[in-house]
mmCIF file of N, CA and C in Angstrom:
data_model
loop_
_atom_site.group_PDB
_atom_site.id
_atom_site.type_symbol
_atom_site.label_atom_id
_atom_site.label_comp_id
_atom_site.label_asym_id
_atom_site.label_seq_id
_atom_site.Cartn_x
_atom_site.Cartn_y
_atom_site.Cartn_z
ATOM 1 N N MET A 1 91.473 143.127 116.268
ATOM 2 C CA MET A 1 92.426 142.326 115.594
ATOM 3 C C MET A 1 92.455 140.836 115.534
ATOM 4 N N THR A 2 92.684 140.261 114.354
ATOM 5 C CA THR A 2 92.560 138.680 114.326
ATOM 6 C C THR A 2 93.924 138.229 114.032
ATOM 7 N N GLU A 3 94.582 137.195 114.367
ATOM 8 C CA GLU A 3 95.728 136.438 113.662
ATOM 9 C C GLU A 3 95.404 135.147 113.299
ATOM 10 N N ASP A 4 96.211 134.824 112.150
ATOM 11 C CA ASP A 4 95.860 133.505 111.676
ATOM 12 C C ASP A 4 97.094 132.525 112.257
ATOM 13 N N ALA A 5 96.499 131.589 112.811
ATOM 14 C CA ALA A 5 97.542 130.563 113.387
ATOM 15 C C ALA A 5 98.261 129.939 112.506
ATOM 16 N N ASN A 6 97.758 129.874 110.980
ATOM 17 C CA ASN A 6 98.613 129.126 110.132
ATOM 18 C C ASN A 6 99.133 130.125 109.242
ATOM 19 N N ALA A 7 99.537 131.265 109.618
ATOM 20 C CA ALA A 7 100.291 132.010 108.682
ATOM 21 C C ALA A 7 101.781 131.994 108.841
ATOM 22 N N ALA A 8 102.226 132.139 107.816
ATOM 23 C CA ALA A 8 103.956 131.850 108.068
ATOM 24 C C ALA A 8 104.720 133.006 108.698
ATOM 25 N N GLY A 9 105.865 133.079 108.883
ATOM 26 C CA GLY A 9 106.531 134.242 109.663
ATOM 27 C C GLY A 9 106.436 134.030 111.284
ATOM 28 N N PRO A 10 107.215 134.843 111.628
ATOM 29 C CA PRO A 10 107.666 134.893 113.098
ATOM 30 C C PRO A 10 106.288 134.728 114.170
ATOM 31 N N ALA A 11 105.460 135.392 113.635
ATOM 32 C CA ALA A 11 104.102 135.339 114.607
ATOM 33 C C ALA A 11 103.773 133.607 114.602
ATOM 34 N N ALA A 12 104.104 133.030 113.642
ATOM 35 C CA ALA A 12 103.717 131.486 113.660
ATOM 36 C C ALA A 12 104.041 130.702 114.692
ATOM 37 N N ASN A 13 105.347 131.179 115.096
ATOM 38 C CA ASN A 13 105.882 130.317 116.082
ATOM 39 C C ASN A 13 106.060 130.973 117.490
ATOM 40 N N GLN A 14 105.208 131.810 117.631
ATOM 41 C CA GLN A 14 105.224 132.673 119.079
ATOM 42 C C GLN A 14 103.501 132.929 119.299
ATOM 43 N N PRO A 15 103.305 132.786 120.387
ATOM 44 C CA PRO A 15 101.606 132.955 121.152
ATOM 45 C C PRO A 15 101.361 134.392 120.760
ATOM 46 N N PRO A 16 100.223 134.929 120.572
ATOM 47 C CA PRO A 16 99.765 136.105 120.451
ATOM 48 C C PRO A 16 99.938 137.060 121.876
ATOM 49 N N ALA A 17 100.491 138.403 121.826
ATOM 50 C CA ALA A 17 100.861 138.967 122.925
ATOM 51 C C ALA A 17 99.749 138.565 124.019
ATOM 52 N N GLY A 18 100.326 138.481 125.327
ATOM 53 C CA GLY A 18 99.372 138.265 126.369
ATOM 54 C C GLY A 18 98.334 137.102 126.198
ATOM 55 N N ALA A 19 98.693 136.038 125.447
ATOM 56 C CA ALA A 19 98.016 134.888 125.401
ATOM 57 C C ALA A 19 98.446 133.584 125.743
ATOM 58 N N ASN A 20 97.719 132.935 126.084
ATOM 59 C CA ASN A 20 98.164 131.350 126.277
ATOM 60 C C ASN A 20 98.286 130.405 125.065
ATOM 61 N N TRP A 21 99.292 129.881 124.968
ATOM 62 C CA TRP A 21 99.330 128.971 123.557
ATOM 63 C C TRP A 21 99.548 127.533 123.964
ATOM 64 N N ASN A 22 98.490 126.520 123.473
ATOM 65 C CA ASN A 22 98.464 125.188 124.298
ATOM 66 C C ASN A 22 99.067 124.445 122.745
ATOM 67 N N THR A 23 100.274 123.935 122.759
ATOM 68 C CA THR A 23 100.732 123.355 121.695
ATOM 69 C C THR A 23 100.251 121.642 121.793
ATOM 70 N N GLY A 24 99.390 121.382 122.605
ATOM 71 C CA GLY A 24 98.961 120.072 122.836
ATOM 72 C C GLY A 24 99.065 119.657 124.031
ATOM 73 N N GLY A 25 98.117 118.903 124.455
ATOM 74 C CA GLY A 25 98.199 118.295 126.194
ATOM 75 C C GLY A 25 97.033 119.079 126.833
ATOM 76 N N VAL A 26 96.933 119.064 128.203
ATOM 77 C CA VAL A 26 96.151 119.728 128.720
ATOM 78 C C VAL A 26 96.232 121.297 129.166
ATOM 79 N N GLN A 27 95.332 122.021 129.112
ATOM 80 C CA GLN A 27 95.590 123.716 129.402
ATOM 81 C C GLN A 27 94.649 123.829 130.421
ATOM 82 N N VAL A 28 94.775 124.493 131.404
ATOM 83 C CA VAL A 28 94.026 124.808 132.607
ATOM 84 C C VAL A 28 93.979 125.997 132.630
ATOM 85 N N VAL A 29 92.798 126.890 132.560
ATOM 86 C CA VAL A 29 92.985 128.362 132.864
ATOM 87 C C VAL A 29 92.224 128.719 133.866
ATOM 88 N N GLY A 30 92.480 129.567 134.751
ATOM 89 C CA GLY A 30 91.636 130.079 136.011
ATOM 90 C C GLY A 30 91.648 129.103 136.995
ATOM 91 N N SER A 31 92.325 128.128 137.242
ATOM 92 C CA SER A 31 92.260 127.232 138.283
ATOM 93 C C SER A 31 93.608 126.679 138.606
ATOM 94 N N THR A 32 93.494 125.735 139.636
ATOM 95 C CA THR A 32 94.944 125.090 140.185
ATOM 96 C C THR A 32 94.844 123.540 139.602
ATOM 97 N N VAL A 33 95.925 122.643 139.601
ATOM 98 C CA VAL A 33 95.668 121.584 139.437
ATOM 99 C C VAL A 33 96.841 120.783 140.095
ATOM 100 N N HIS A 34 96.372 119.904 141.041
ATOM 101 C CA HIS A 34 97.435 119.449 142.126
ATOM 102 C C HIS A 34 97.459 117.846 141.517
ATOM 103 N N GLY A 35 98.912 117.640 141.455
ATOM 104 C CA GLY A 35 98.910 116.194 140.704
ATOM 105 C C GLY A 35 98.909 116.162 139.211
ATOM 106 N N PRO A 36 99.428 114.875 138.807
ATOM 107 C CA PRO A 36 99.817 114.638 137.447
ATOM 108 C C PRO A 36 98.202 114.861 136.585
ATOM 109 N N VAL A 37 98.276 115.280 135.383
ATOM 110 C CA VAL A 37 96.924 115.299 134.512
ATOM 111 C C VAL A 37 97.315 114.872 133.125
ATOM 112 N N ALA A 38 96.587 114.144 132.558
ATOM 113 C CA ALA A 38 97.002 113.524 131.121
ATOM 114 C C ALA A 38 95.368 113.432 130.362
ATOM 115 N N GLY A 39 95.250 113.876 129.149
ATOM 116 C CA GLY A 39 94.023 113.988 128.627
ATOM 117 C C GLY A 39 94.305 113.732 127.090
ATOM 118 N N GLY A 40 93.288 112.959 126.496
ATOM 119 C CA GLY A 40 93.237 112.656 125.170
ATOM 120 C C GLY A 40 93.766 111.329 124.874
ATOM 121 N N GLN A 41 93.373 110.902 123.693
ATOM 122 C CA GLN A 41 93.957 109.361 123.092
ATOM 123 C C GLN A 41 95.074 109.002 123.578
ATOM 124 N N GLY A 42 95.502 108.132 124.241
ATOM 125 C CA GLY A 42 96.921 107.610 124.291
ATOM 126 C C GLY A 42 97.630 108.348 125.323
ATOM 127 N N ALA A 43 97.101 109.443 126.032
ATOM 128 C CA ALA A 43 97.669 110.298 127.063
ATOM 129 C C ALA A 43 98.400 109.389 128.284
ATOM 130 N N THR A 44 99.624 109.790 128.352
ATOM 131 C CA THR A 44 100.217 108.944 129.753
ATOM 132 C C THR A 44 100.864 110.326 130.641
ATOM 133 N N VAL A 45 100.932 110.014 131.743
ATOM 134 C CA VAL A 45 101.669 111.114 132.824
ATOM 135 C C VAL A 45 102.740 110.152 133.273
ATOM 136 N N ARG A 46 103.917 111.137 133.257
ATOM 137 C CA ARG A 46 105.190 110.550 133.745
ATOM 138 C C ARG A 46 105.791 111.473 134.718
ATOM 139 N N ILE A 47 106.336 110.945 135.905
ATOM 140 C CA ILE A 47 106.501 111.630 136.940
ATOM 141 C C ILE A 47 108.065 111.302 137.333
ATOM 142 N N GLY A 48 108.887 112.234 137.298
ATOM 143 C CA GLY A 48 110.108 112.011 137.562
ATOM 144 C C GLY A 48 111.226 112.015 136.088
ATOM 145 N N ALA A 49 112.226 111.778 136.096
ATOM 146 C CA ALA A 49 113.021 111.769 134.954
ATOM 147 C C ALA A 49 113.114 110.273 134.252
ATOM 148 N N ASP A 50 112.483 109.544 134.920
ATOM 149 C CA ASP A 50 112.660 107.895 134.238
ATOM 150 C C ASP A 50 111.817 107.896 132.866
ATOM 151 N N ALA A 51 112.385 107.166 131.941
ATOM 152 C CA ALA A 51 112.086 106.988 130.644
ATOM 153 C C ALA A 51 110.671 106.377 130.700
ATOM 154 N N ALA A 52 109.646 106.487 129.934
ATOM 155 C CA ALA A 52 108.494 105.958 130.083
ATOM 156 C C ALA A 52 108.524 104.728 129.546
ATOM 157 N N PRO A 53 107.991 103.393 130.204
ATOM 158 C CA PRO A 53 108.134 102.128 129.556
ATOM 159 C C PRO A 53 107.453 102.259 128.271
ATOM 160 N N ALA A 54 107.872 101.395 127.077
ATOM 161 C CA ALA A 54 107.327 101.085 126.231
ATOM 162 C C ALA A 54 106.124 100.180 126.124
ATOM 163 N N ALA A 55 105.040 100.589 125.284
ATOM 164 C CA ALA A 55 103.805 99.622 125.302
ATOM 165 C C ALA A 55 104.090 98.180 124.759
ATOM 166 N N PRO A 56 103.922 97.040 125.564
ATOM 167 C CA PRO A 56 104.268 95.914 125.198
ATOM 168 C C PRO A 56 103.619 95.763 123.703
ATOM 169 N N VAL A 57 104.590 95.095 122.916
ATOM 170 C CA VAL A 57 103.769 94.748 121.356
ATOM 171 C C VAL A 57 104.396 93.333 121.162
ATOM 172 N N GLY A 58 103.483 92.598 120.840
ATOM 173 C CA GLY A 58 103.964 91.253 120.717
ATOM 174 C C GLY A 58 102.518 90.201 120.143
ATOM 175 N N PRO A 59 102.728 89.014 119.909
ATOM 176 C CA PRO A 59 101.926 88.096 119.348
ATOM 177 C C PRO A 59 100.402 88.028 120.471
ATOM 178 N N GLU A 60 101.031 88.275 121.617
ATOM 179 C CA GLU A 60 99.885 88.213 122.648
ATOM 180 C C GLU A 60 98.484 89.410 122.336
ATOM 181 N N GLU A 61 98.994 90.306 122.123
ATOM 182 C CA GLU A 61 98.015 91.459 121.455
ATOM 183 C C GLU A 61 97.145 91.279 120.397
ATOM 184 N N LEU A 62 97.973 90.434 119.572
ATOM 185 C CA LEU A 62 97.142 90.273 118.223
ATOM 186 C C LEU A 62 96.372 88.934 118.391
ATOM 187 N N ARG A 63 96.641 88.077 119.175
ATOM 188 C CA ARG A 63 95.677 87.094 119.619
ATOM 189 C C ARG A 63 94.548 87.528 120.627
ATOM 190 N N ALA A 64 94.811 88.498 121.188
ATOM 191 C CA ALA A 64 93.593 88.952 121.973
ATOM 192 C C ALA A 64 92.638 89.568 121.314
ATOM 193 N N ALA A 65 93.130 90.403 120.236
ATOM 194 C CA ALA A 65 92.408 90.982 119.275
ATOM 195 C C ALA A 65 91.530 89.914 118.638
ATOM 196 N N ALA A 66 92.182 89.094 117.981
ATOM 197 C CA ALA A 66 91.688 88.006 117.084
ATOM 198 C C ALA A 66 90.592 87.222 117.842
ATOM 199 N N GLU A 67 90.750 86.759 119.235
ATOM 200 C CA GLU A 67 89.757 86.372 120.145
ATOM 201 C C GLU A 67 88.473 87.149 120.281
ATOM 202 N N ALA A 68 88.741 88.412 120.678
ATOM 203 C CA ALA A 68 87.816 89.379 120.759
ATOM 204 C C ALA A 68 86.612 89.433 119.425
ATOM 205 N N LEU A 69 87.408 89.500 118.348
ATOM 206 C CA LEU A 69 86.599 89.504 117.199
ATOM 207 C C LEU A 69 85.965 88.512 116.960
ATOM 208 N N ARG A 70 86.680 87.308 117.076
ATOM 209 C CA ARG A 70 85.991 85.818 116.898
ATOM 210 C C ARG A 70 84.888 85.846 117.822
ATOM 211 N N ALA A 71 84.836 86.109 118.928
ATOM 212 C CA ALA A 71 83.577 86.066 120.062
ATOM 213 C C ALA A 71 82.596 87.178 119.492
ATOM 214 N N ALA A 72 82.951 88.314 119.015
ATOM 215 C CA ALA A 72 81.613 89.483 118.644
ATOM 216 C C ALA A 72 81.052 88.872 117.326
ATOM 217 N N LEU A 73 81.973 88.121 116.446
ATOM 218 C CA LEU A 73 81.505 87.842 115.229
ATOM 219 C C LEU A 73 80.464 86.437 115.662
ATOM 220 N N ALA A 74 80.676 85.732 116.327
ATOM 221 C CA ALA A 74 79.683 84.511 116.966
ATOM 222 C C ALA A 74 78.574 84.953 117.698
ATOM 223 N N ARG A 75 78.784 85.863 118.236
ATOM 224 C CA ARG A 75 77.797 86.682 119.049
ATOM 225 C C ARG A 75 76.524 87.413 117.962
ATOM 226 N N LEU A 76 77.122 87.913 117.151
ATOM 227 C CA LEU A 76 76.320 88.749 116.060
ATOM 228 C C LEU A 76 75.504 87.808 115.352
ATOM 229 N N ARG A 77 76.262 86.865 114.736
ATOM 230 C CA ARG A 77 75.647 85.884 114.002
ATOM 231 C C ARG A 77 74.390 84.933 114.787
ATOM 232 N N ALA A 78 74.586 84.860 116.299
ATOM 233 C CA ALA A 78 73.789 84.342 116.987
ATOM 234 C C ALA A 78 72.567 85.072 116.920
ATOM 235 N N GLU A 79 72.885 86.448 117.497
ATOM 236 C CA GLU A 79 71.760 87.450 117.787
ATOM 237 C C GLU A 79 71.139 88.129 116.477
ATOM 238 N N ARG A 80 71.825 87.933 115.706
ATOM 239 C CA ARG A 80 71.247 88.896 114.226
ATOM 240 C C ARG A 80 71.610 87.874 112.963
ATOM 241 N N PRO A 81 71.068 86.515 112.808
ATOM 242 C CA PRO A 81 71.302 85.863 111.797
ATOM 243 C C PRO A 81 71.025 86.721 110.493
ATOM 244 N N GLY A 82 71.987 86.494 109.313
ATOM 245 C CA GLY A 82 71.802 87.285 108.380
ATOM 246 C C GLY A 82 72.796 88.531 108.287
ATOM 247 N N ALA A 83 73.017 89.191 109.636
ATOM 248 C CA ALA A 83 73.882 90.408 109.567
ATOM 249 C C ALA A 83 75.074 90.403 108.814
ATOM 250 N N VAL A 84 75.526 89.067 108.790
ATOM 251 C CA VAL A 84 76.815 88.974 107.945
ATOM 252 C C VAL A 84 76.554 87.745 107.061
ATOM 253 N N ALA A 85 76.998 88.118 105.966
ATOM 254 C CA ALA A 85 76.796 86.642 104.786
ATOM 255 C C ALA A 85 77.560 85.401 105.189
ATOM 256 N N ASP A 86 76.766 84.442 105.220
ATOM 257 C CA ASP A 86 77.228 83.156 105.420
ATOM 258 C C ASP A 86 79.000 82.950 105.165
ATOM 259 N N ALA A 87 79.068 83.231 103.829
ATOM 260 C CA ALA A 87 80.380 82.985 103.395
ATOM 261 C C ALA A 87 81.508 83.925 103.804
ATOM 262 N N ASP A 88 81.158 85.229 103.961
ATOM 263 C CA ASP A 88 82.002 85.983 104.514
ATOM 264 C C ASP A 88 82.161 85.769 106.108
ATOM 265 N N ALA A 89 81.205 85.315 106.859
ATOM 266 C CA ALA A 89 81.638 85.036 108.224
ATOM 267 C C ALA A 89 82.273 83.676 108.505
ATOM 268 N N GLU A 90 82.167 82.738 107.546
ATOM 269 C CA GLU A 90 82.719 81.544 107.501
ATOM 270 C C GLU A 90 84.283 81.680 107.196
ATOM 271 N N ASP A 91 84.681 82.495 106.240
ATOM 272 C CA ASP A 91 85.788 82.854 105.888
ATOM 273 C C ASP A 91 86.828 83.668 107.154
ATOM 274 N N ALA A 92 86.031 84.732 107.523
ATOM 275 C CA ALA A 92 86.543 85.201 108.831
ATOM 276 C C ALA A 92 86.659 84.620 109.741
ATOM 277 N N ASP A 93 85.846 83.280 110.119
ATOM 278 C CA ASP A 93 86.246 82.539 111.243
ATOM 279 C C ASP A 93 87.297 81.696 111.206
ATOM 280 N N ILE A 94 87.565 81.299 109.889
ATOM 281 C CA ILE A 94 88.688 80.140 109.716
ATOM 282 C C ILE A 94 89.873 81.058 109.660
ATOM 283 N N ALA A 95 89.933 82.264 109.386
ATOM 284 C CA ALA A 95 91.189 82.980 109.121
ATOM 285 C C ALA A 95 91.360 83.309 110.665
ATOM 286 N N LEU A 96 90.411 83.776 111.443
ATOM 287 C CA LEU A 96 90.469 83.852 112.756
ATOM 288 C C LEU A 96 91.107 82.631 113.722
ATOM 289 N N ALA A 97 90.541 81.645 113.392
ATOM 290 C CA ALA A 97 91.262 80.308 113.875
ATOM 291 C C ALA A 97 92.798 80.271 113.528
ATOM 292 N N GLY A 98 93.015 80.533 112.367
ATOM 293 C CA GLY A 98 94.531 80.293 111.975
ATOM 294 C C GLY A 98 95.121 81.630 112.612
ATOM 295 N N ILE A 99 94.702 82.817 112.941
ATOM 296 C CA ILE A 99 95.577 83.532 113.569
ATOM 297 C C ILE A 99 95.656 83.218 114.896
ATOM 298 N N LEU A 100 94.954 82.421 115.540
ATOM 299 C CA LEU A 100 94.945 82.028 116.961
ATOM 300 C C LEU A 100 95.860 80.836 117.076
ATOM 301 N N ALA A 101 95.857 79.902 115.894
ATOM 302 C CA ALA A 101 97.002 78.897 115.728
ATOM 303 C C ALA A 101 98.157 79.552 115.726
ATOM 304 N N GLU A 102 98.578 80.509 114.770
ATOM 305 C CA GLU A 102 99.737 81.078 114.474
ATOM 306 C C GLU A 102 100.370 81.636 115.492
ATOM 307 N N THR A 103 99.533 82.437 116.301
ATOM 308 C CA THR A 103 100.003 83.489 117.760
ATOM 309 C C THR A 103 100.384 82.335 118.551
ATOM 310 N N ALA A 104 99.968 81.298 118.709
ATOM 311 C CA ALA A 104 100.335 80.315 119.676
ATOM 312 C C ALA A 104 101.956 79.720 119.325
ATOM 313 N N LEU A 105 102.347 79.879 118.398
ATOM 314 C CA LEU A 105 103.667 79.338 118.102
ATOM 315 C C LEU A 105 104.763 80.360 118.918
ATOM 316 N N ASP A 106 105.899 79.682 119.073
ATOM 317 C CA ASP A 106 106.960 80.354 119.691
ATOM 318 C C ASP A 106 107.465 81.635 118.649
ATOM 319 N N GLU A 107 107.357 81.522 117.305
ATOM 320 C CA GLU A 107 107.770 82.439 116.771
ATOM 321 C C GLU A 107 106.738 82.565 115.470
ATOM 322 N N PRO A 108 105.697 83.284 115.882
ATOM 323 C CA PRO A 108 104.558 83.461 114.597
ATOM 324 C C PRO A 108 105.248 83.985 113.268
ATOM 325 N N ARG A 109 104.871 83.540 112.122
ATOM 326 C CA ARG A 109 105.328 83.987 111.031
ATOM 327 C C ARG A 109 104.416 85.045 110.428
ATOM 328 N N GLU A 110 105.221 86.090 109.909
ATOM 329 C CA GLU A 110 104.274 87.273 109.370
ATOM 330 C C GLU A 110 103.532 87.011 108.083
ATOM 331 N N GLY A 111 103.965 86.305 107.442
ATOM 332 C CA GLY A 111 103.107 86.111 106.093
ATOM 333 C C GLY A 111 101.909 85.502 105.978
ATOM 334 N N PRO A 112 101.813 84.300 106.837
ATOM 335 C CA PRO A 112 100.597 83.962 107.035
ATOM 336 C C PRO A 112 99.635 84.685 107.798
ATOM 337 N N LEU A 113 100.283 85.227 109.007
ATOM 338 C CA LEU A 113 99.419 86.306 109.663
ATOM 339 C C LEU A 113 98.884 87.392 108.908
ATOM 340 N N ARG A 114 99.599 87.795 107.798
ATOM 341 C CA ARG A 114 99.369 88.718 107.107
ATOM 342 C C ARG A 114 98.307 88.623 106.206
ATOM 343 N N ARG A 115 98.172 87.310 105.674
ATOM 344 C CA ARG A 115 97.243 86.938 104.619
ATOM 345 C C ARG A 115 96.038 86.680 105.540
ATOM 346 N N ARG A 116 95.997 85.978 106.778
ATOM 347 C CA ARG A 116 94.805 85.785 107.602
ATOM 348 C C ARG A 116 94.047 87.319 107.986
ATOM 349 N N VAL A 117 94.923 87.896 108.437
ATOM 350 C CA VAL A 117 94.498 89.265 108.682
ATOM 351 C C VAL A 117 93.757 89.991 107.819
ATOM 352 N N GLY A 118 94.284 89.996 106.462
ATOM 353 C CA GLY A 118 93.628 90.551 105.259
ATOM 354 C C GLY A 118 92.377 89.756 104.775
ATOM 355 N N THR A 119 92.265 88.336 104.938
ATOM 356 C CA THR A 119 91.013 87.834 104.887
ATOM 357 C C THR A 119 89.734 88.067 105.660
ATOM 358 N N VAL A 120 90.328 88.562 107.246
ATOM 359 C CA VAL A 120 89.169 88.948 108.011
ATOM 360 C C VAL A 120 88.857 90.327 107.597
ATOM 361 N N VAL A 121 89.583 91.234 107.267
ATOM 362 C CA VAL A 121 89.354 92.570 106.889
ATOM 363 C C VAL A 121 88.552 92.451 105.694
ATOM 364 N N ASP A 122 88.787 91.725 104.677
ATOM 365 C CA ASP A 122 87.877 91.545 103.352
ATOM 366 C C ASP A 122 86.595 91.252 103.726
ATOM 367 N N ALA A 123 86.586 90.335 104.694
ATOM 368 C CA ALA A 123 85.134 89.629 104.762
ATOM 369 C C ALA A 123 84.477 90.476 105.610
ATOM 370 N N LEU A 124 85.114 91.206 106.713
ATOM 371 C CA LEU A 124 84.054 91.951 107.689
ATOM 372 C C LEU A 124 84.205 93.729 107.549
ATOM 373 N N ARG A 125 84.948 93.966 106.408
ATOM 374 C CA ARG A 125 85.080 95.481 106.445
ATOM 375 C C ARG A 125 83.636 96.216 106.215
ATOM 376 N N THR A 126 82.483 95.344 105.689
ATOM 377 C CA THR A 126 81.466 96.318 105.591
ATOM 378 C C THR A 126 80.290 96.013 106.723
ATOM 379 N N VAL A 127 80.806 95.298 107.751
ATOM 380 C CA VAL A 127 79.822 95.166 108.965
ATOM 381 C C VAL A 127 80.293 96.133 110.076
ATOM 382 N N ALA A 128 79.149 96.973 110.065
ATOM 383 C CA ALA A 128 79.642 98.475 110.990
ATOM 384 C C ALA A 128 79.832 97.972 112.420
ATOM 385 N N VAL A 129 78.928 97.049 112.967
ATOM 386 C CA VAL A 129 78.952 96.554 114.503
ATOM 387 C C VAL A 129 80.334 95.941 114.925
ATOM 388 N N LEU A 130 81.143 95.443 113.719
ATOM 389 C CA LEU A 130 82.291 94.708 113.948
ATOM 390 C C LEU A 130 83.510 95.654 113.338
ATOM 391 N N ALA A 131 83.429 97.020 113.197
ATOM 392 C CA ALA A 131 84.266 97.915 112.397
ATOM 393 C C ALA A 131 85.441 98.048 113.523
ATOM 394 N N ALA A 132 84.832 98.326 114.766
ATOM 395 C CA ALA A 132 86.031 98.681 115.906
ATOM 396 C C ALA A 132 86.881 97.363 116.061
ATOM 397 N N ALA A 133 86.415 96.226 115.976
ATOM 398 C CA ALA A 133 86.869 95.054 116.272
ATOM 399 C C ALA A 133 87.912 94.795 115.316
ATOM 400 N N VAL A 134 87.495 94.957 114.076
ATOM 401 C CA VAL A 134 88.372 94.780 112.843
ATOM 402 C C VAL A 134 89.535 95.647 112.931
ATOM 403 N N THR A 135 89.313 96.933 113.213
ATOM 404 C CA THR A 135 90.275 97.827 113.353
ATOM 405 C C THR A 135 91.493 97.575 114.373
ATOM 406 N N GLY A 136 91.005 97.094 115.457
ATOM 407 C CA GLY A 136 91.667 96.762 116.525
ATOM 408 C C GLY A 136 92.833 95.542 116.192
ATOM 409 N N LEU A 137 91.996 94.400 115.059
ATOM 410 C CA LEU A 137 93.054 93.523 114.767
ATOM 411 C C LEU A 137 94.051 93.982 113.734
ATOM 412 N N GLU A 138 93.445 94.909 112.795
ATOM 413 C CA GLU A 138 94.657 95.491 112.017
ATOM 414 C C GLU A 138 95.432 96.245 112.937
ATOM 415 N N ALA A 139 95.333 97.047 113.879
ATOM 416 C CA ALA A 139 96.297 97.594 114.623
ATOM 417 C C ALA A 139 97.068 96.840 115.587
ATOM 418 N N ALA A 140 96.645 95.767 115.794
ATOM 419 C CA ALA A 140 97.489 94.849 116.709
ATOM 420 C C ALA A 140 98.671 94.322 115.669
ATOM 421 N N PHE A 141 98.209 93.798 114.753
ATOM 422 C CA PHE A 141 99.033 93.038 113.523
ATOM 423 C C PHE A 141 99.954 94.312 113.010
ATOM 424 N N ALA A 142 99.632 95.564 112.770
ATOM 425 C CA ALA A 142 100.653 96.662 112.451
ATOM 426 C C ALA A 142 101.777 96.966 113.627
ATOM 427 N N ALA A 143 101.245 96.843 114.777
ATOM 428 C CA ALA A 143 102.102 96.835 115.760
ATOM 429 C C ALA A 143 103.284 96.042 116.003
ATOM 430 N N LEU A 144 102.737 94.673 115.719
ATOM 431 C CA LEU A 144 103.717 93.628 115.659
ATOM 432 C C LEU A 144 104.737 93.567 114.505
ATOM 433 N N PHE A 145 104.112 93.640 113.120
ATOM 434 C CA PHE A 145 104.736 93.547 112.002
ATOM 435 C C PHE A 145 104.895 94.907 111.456
ATOM 436 N N GLY A 146 104.250 95.798 111.353
ATOM 437 C CA GLY A 146 104.208 96.878 110.636
ATOM 438 C C GLY A 146 103.042 96.996 109.688
ATOM 439 N N GLN A 147 103.007 97.928 108.880
ATOM 440 C CA GLN A 147 101.622 98.031 107.913
ATOM 441 C C GLN A 147 101.175 96.651 107.242
ATOM 442 N N ILE A 148 99.924 96.650 107.061
ATOM 443 C CA ILE A 148 99.490 95.579 106.389
ATOM 444 C C ILE A 148 99.619 95.738 104.966
#
């Protein structure tokens, strides 16, 4: 007999008879685990009843992402000339410098940062070796201000 986990009805909210049902997290079958266990992207372990501290979100994360991307872009241009079109690399570098200047302010402004992040994304979106760094920059902006 097989059961469809996506089927509607009472069986959809209950594990099959005699089965283990993992709704996310770590499942250990046939062994014992002593101590906390966390697995997967963004997994954390909390011991006790204290609330988990929120991840820090601020201009420093956006600044760090911009610095990392700027360094990666400079390395790529030095190691593989022509890997990024000169005009795109220059646009991205100028925008990244603007992000660094803006995030150094006491209260960075969303509008200029949004435009500069957009310029970087447009200039470097097709450069596969920088894709993770570009995504990191977008994620840092989104954490600070919301979606681009």
